[in-house]
PDB file of C-alpha atoms in Angstrom:
ATOM      1  CA  MET F 291     -13.383  -6.530 -10.580  1.00  0.00           C
ATOM      2  CA  ASN F 292     -10.670  -9.489  -9.655  1.00  0.00           C
ATOM      3  CA  VAL F 293      -7.349  -8.540  -8.524  1.00  0.00           C
ATOM      4  CA  GLU F 294      -5.031 -10.604 -10.417  1.00  0.00           C
ATOM      5  CA  HIS F 295      -1.765  -9.797  -8.289  1.00  0.00           C
ATOM      6  CA  PRO F 296      -1.572 -12.042  -5.326  1.00  0.00           C
ATOM      7  CA  PHE F 297      -0.704  -8.827  -3.187  1.00  0.00           C
ATOM      8  CA  GLY F 298      -3.935  -7.513  -4.035  1.00  0.00           C
ATOM      9  CA  ARG F 299      -5.725 -10.710  -3.479  1.00  0.00           C
ATOM     10  CA  ALA F 300      -4.096 -11.422  -0.255  1.00  0.00           C
ATOM     11  CA  VAL F 301      -5.116  -7.724   1.301  1.00  0.00           C
ATOM     12  CA  LEU F 302      -9.055  -8.056   0.034  1.00  0.00           C
ATOM     13  CA  ALA F 303      -8.770 -11.212   1.510  1.00  0.00           C
ATOM     14  CA  ASP F 304      -7.251  -9.893   4.703  1.00  0.00           C
ATOM     15  CA  ASP F 305      -4.820 -12.152   4.744  1.00  0.00           C
ATOM     16  CA  PHE F 306      -1.644 -10.252   5.431  1.00  0.00           C
ATOM     17  CA  ASP F 307       0.917 -13.702   6.128  1.00  0.00           C
ATOM     18  CA  ALA F 308      -0.147 -14.041   2.369  1.00  0.00           C
ATOM     19  CA  ALA F 309       0.454 -10.599   1.449  1.00  0.00           C
ATOM     20  CA  LEU F 310       3.863 -10.180   3.087  1.00  0.00           C
ATOM     21  CA  ALA F 311       4.778 -13.714   1.308  1.00  0.00           C
ATOM     22  CA  THR F 312       5.115 -11.699  -1.608  1.00  0.00           C
ATOM     23  CA  LEU F 313       7.768  -8.860  -0.324  1.00  0.00           C
ATOM     24  CA  ALA F 314      11.116  -9.492  -0.781  1.00  0.00           C
ATOM     25  CA  ASP F 315      13.332  -9.293   2.354  1.00  0.00           C
ATOM     26  CA  ASP F 316      15.273  -6.228   1.178  1.00  0.00           C
ATOM     27  CA  ILE F 317      12.047  -4.234  -0.152  1.00  0.00           C
ATOM     28  CA  VAL F 318      12.175  -0.222  -0.568  1.00  0.00           C
ATOM     29  CA  PHE F 319       8.430   1.312   0.533  1.00  0.00           C
ATOM     30  CA  ARG F 320       7.889   4.500  -0.692  1.00  0.00           C
ATOM     31  CA  SER F 321       5.045   6.323   1.247  1.00  0.00           C
ATOM     32  CA  PRO F 322       3.595   9.674  -0.013  1.00  0.00           C
ATOM     33  CA  ALA F 323       3.339  11.400   3.626  1.00  0.00           C
ATOM     34  CA  VAL F 324       7.097  10.923   4.115  1.00  0.00           C
ATOM     35  CA  TYR F 325      10.449  12.032   2.425  1.00  0.00           C
ATOM     36  CA  LYS F 326      12.880   9.137   3.136  1.00  0.00           C
ATOM     37  CA  PRO F 327      11.634   5.522   1.923  1.00  0.00           C
ATOM     38  CA  TYR F 328      11.007   2.246   4.613  1.00  0.00           C
ATOM     39  CA  GLN F 329      13.236  -0.650   3.845  1.00  0.00           C
ATOM     40  CA  GLY F 330      13.361  -3.723   4.868  1.00  0.00           C
ATOM     41  CA  LYS F 331      10.195  -6.565   5.051  1.00  0.00           C
ATOM     42  CA  GLN F 332       9.826  -6.313   8.732  1.00  0.00           C
ATOM     43  CA  VAL F 333       9.967  -2.648   8.836  1.00  0.00           C
ATOM     44  CA  VAL F 334       6.992  -2.459   5.877  1.00  0.00           C
ATOM     45  CA  GLU F 335       5.071  -5.223   7.751  1.00  0.00           C
ATOM     46  CA  VAL F 336       4.435  -2.505  10.490  1.00  0.00           C
ATOM     47  CA  VAL F 337       3.541   0.029   7.942  1.00  0.00           C
ATOM     48  CA  LEU F 338       1.011  -2.048   5.645  1.00  0.00           C
ATOM     49  CA  ARG F 339      -0.635  -3.629   9.285  1.00  0.00           C
ATOM     50  CA  THR F 340      -1.180   0.049  10.561  1.00  0.00           C
ATOM     51  CA  VAL F 341      -2.023   1.526   7.459  1.00  0.00           C
ATOM     52  CA  ALA F 342      -5.034  -1.483   7.062  1.00  0.00           C
ATOM     53  CA  THR F 343      -6.622  -0.206  10.094  1.00  0.00           C
ATOM     54  CA  VAL F 344      -6.645   3.365   8.930  1.00  0.00           C
ATOM     55  CA  PHE F 345      -8.461   2.286   5.444  1.00  0.00           C
ATOM     56  CA  GLU F 346     -12.019   1.804   5.631  1.00  0.00           C
ATOM     57  CA  ASN F 347     -14.006   0.316   3.072  1.00  0.00           C
ATOM     58  CA  PHE F 348     -10.786  -0.407   1.078  1.00  0.00           C
ATOM     59  CA  ARG F 349     -11.186  -1.851  -2.364  1.00  0.00           C
ATOM     60  CA  TYR F 350      -9.317  -2.415  -5.784  1.00  0.00           C
ATOM     61  CA  PRO F 351     -11.302  -1.289  -8.427  1.00  0.00           C
ATOM     62  CA  ASN F 352      -8.659  -1.500 -11.217  1.00  0.00           C
ATOM     63  CA  GLU F 353      -5.286  -3.155 -12.312  1.00  0.00           C
ATOM     64  CA  TRP F 354      -2.653  -2.839 -15.180  1.00  0.00           C
ATOM     65  CA  ARG F 355       0.476  -4.797 -15.523  1.00  0.00           C
ATOM     66  CA  ASP F 356       3.375  -4.116 -17.719  1.00  0.00           C
ATOM     67  CA  GLY F 357       6.077  -6.762 -17.370  1.00  0.00           C
ATOM     68  CA  ALA F 358       7.217  -7.031 -13.696  1.00  0.00           C
ATOM     69  CA  THR F 359       5.316  -3.610 -12.847  1.00  0.00           C
ATOM     70  CA  THR F 360       1.471  -3.593 -11.081  1.00  0.00           C
ATOM     71  CA  ILE F 361      -0.395  -0.818 -10.735  1.00  0.00           C
ATOM     72  CA  LEU F 362      -3.111  -1.425  -8.253  1.00  0.00           C
ATOM     73  CA  PHE F 363      -5.799   1.575  -7.747  1.00  0.00           C
ATOM     74  CA  PHE F 364      -7.206   1.555  -4.974  1.00  0.00           C
ATOM     75  CA  GLU F 365     -10.325   3.632  -3.091  1.00  0.00           C
ATOM     76  CA  ALA F 366     -11.111   3.764   0.775  1.00  0.00           C
ATOM     77  CA  ASN F 367     -11.948   6.189   3.523  1.00  0.00           C
ATOM     78  CA  VAL F 368     -10.340   7.673   6.383  1.00  0.00           C
ATOM     79  CA  GLY F 369     -12.948   9.000   8.889  1.00  0.00           C
ATOM     80  CA  ASP F 370     -14.893  11.249   6.828  1.00  0.00           C
ATOM     81  CA  ARG F 371     -12.503  11.390   3.919  1.00  0.00           C
ATOM     82  CA  ASP F 372     -13.021   9.575   0.568  1.00  0.00           C
ATOM     83  CA  LEU F 373      -9.539   8.990  -1.139  1.00  0.00           C
ATOM     84  CA  GLN F 374      -8.286   7.776  -4.112  1.00  0.00           C
ATOM     85  CA  GLY F 375      -4.321   6.069  -5.033  1.00  0.00           C
ATOM     86  CA  ILE F 376      -2.203   3.609  -6.387  1.00  0.00           C
ATOM     87  CA  ASP F 377       0.125   0.842  -5.155  1.00  0.00           C
ATOM     88  CA  ILE F 378       3.127   0.266  -7.343  1.00  0.00           C
ATOM     89  CA  LEU F 379       4.420  -3.161  -7.357  1.00  0.00           C
ATOM     90  CA  GLU F 380       7.974  -3.738  -8.963  1.00  0.00           C
ATOM     91  CA  GLU F 381       9.041  -7.170  -8.600  1.00  0.00           C
ATOM     92  CA  ASN F 382      12.113  -8.548  -8.815  1.00  0.00           C
ATOM     93  CA  ALA F 383      13.651 -11.916 -11.109  1.00  0.00           C
ATOM     94  CA  ASP F 384      12.516 -14.064  -8.404  1.00  0.00           C
ATOM     95  CA  GLY F 385       8.811 -12.382  -8.685  1.00  0.00           C
ATOM     96  CA  LEU F 386       8.908 -10.499  -5.059  1.00  0.00           C
ATOM     97  CA  ILE F 387       8.202  -7.113  -4.759  1.00  0.00           C
ATOM     98  CA  GLU F 388      11.565  -5.174  -4.245  1.00  0.00           C
ATOM     99  CA  LYS F 389       9.896  -1.808  -4.905  1.00  0.00           C
ATOM    100  CA  PHE F 390       6.467  -0.397  -3.504  1.00  0.00           C
ATOM    101  CA  THR F 391       5.239   2.934  -4.127  1.00  0.00           C
ATOM    102  CA  VAL F 392       2.209   4.720  -3.033  1.00  0.00           C
ATOM    103  CA  MET F 393       0.367   7.843  -4.392  1.00  0.00           C
ATOM    104  CA  ILE F 394      -2.931   9.357  -2.613  1.00  0.00           C
ATOM    105  CA  ARG F 395      -5.252  12.143  -3.407  1.00  0.00           C
ATOM    106  CA  PRO F 396      -6.784  14.269  -2.435  1.00  0.00           C
ATOM    107  CA  LEU F 397      -4.352  16.386  -0.344  1.00  0.00           C
ATOM    108  CA  SER F 398      -7.188  16.007   2.454  1.00  0.00           C
ATOM    109  CA  GLY F 399      -7.369  12.395   2.459  1.00  0.00           C
ATOM    110  CA  LEU F 400      -3.558  12.340   2.351  1.00  0.00           C
ATOM    111  CA  THR F 401      -3.358  14.073   5.521  1.00  0.00           C
ATOM    112  CA  ALA F 402      -5.911  12.310   7.197  1.00  0.00           C
ATOM    113  CA  VAL F 403      -3.987   9.151   6.120  1.00  0.00           C
ATOM    114  CA  ALA F 404      -0.621  10.510   7.607  1.00  0.00           C
ATOM    115  CA  GLU F 405      -2.244  12.266  10.477  1.00  0.00           C
ATOM    116  CA  THR F 406      -3.993   9.045  11.659  1.00  0.00           C
ATOM    117  CA  MET F 407      -0.688   6.827  11.015  1.00  0.00           C
ATOM    118  CA  GLN F 408       1.159   9.038  13.239  1.00  0.00           C
ATOM    119  CA  ALA F 409      -1.268   8.911  15.932  1.00  0.00           C
ATOM    120  CA  ARG F 410      -1.299   4.512  15.808  1.00  0.00           C
ATOM    121  CA  LEU F 411       2.630   4.501  15.408  1.00  0.00           C
ATOM    122  CA  GLY F 412       2.833   6.674  18.496  1.00  0.00           C
ATOM    123  CA  LEU F 413       4.816   9.182  16.207  1.00  0.00           C
ATOM    124  CA  ARG F 414       2.896  12.429  17.530  1.00  0.00           C
TER     125      ARG F 414
END
C-alpha cells in the first residue's frame, strides 16, 4: 500500500528531517507506555528517533483519513515479539501534527517496546 500522509511517507523513506517537518512546535505526543504525554517538538524528536532504532521490519500496511485526522496502521517486530499498532495524527489549521497518539498490541509487544526504549534512553 502507498502511504499518503507526509509523516508516514517520510518514516518509510527513513527521512527523519522530513518527518519532523510535519510536527507542530507545540506537539503533544501520547505514548502507550507512559501516563504523562510528551510535549514539544524537541522532546518528541528524541522519542521518535529512539523508537526508530527499536522497531524492526516496520511497515504501514494501511491508512485512513477523516478531515484533519489520519490513522496509520503499523506492524513491526521488537526482538522476537510481533506487534501491531496505530499512529493517530491530528493536524492543526496549518496542516502540522499537533496531537500524536500511539497504541500498540499485544501487551507483550508493548512491554518489549517500553523496556527497550527505557534502556536506550538511559531510564533504567
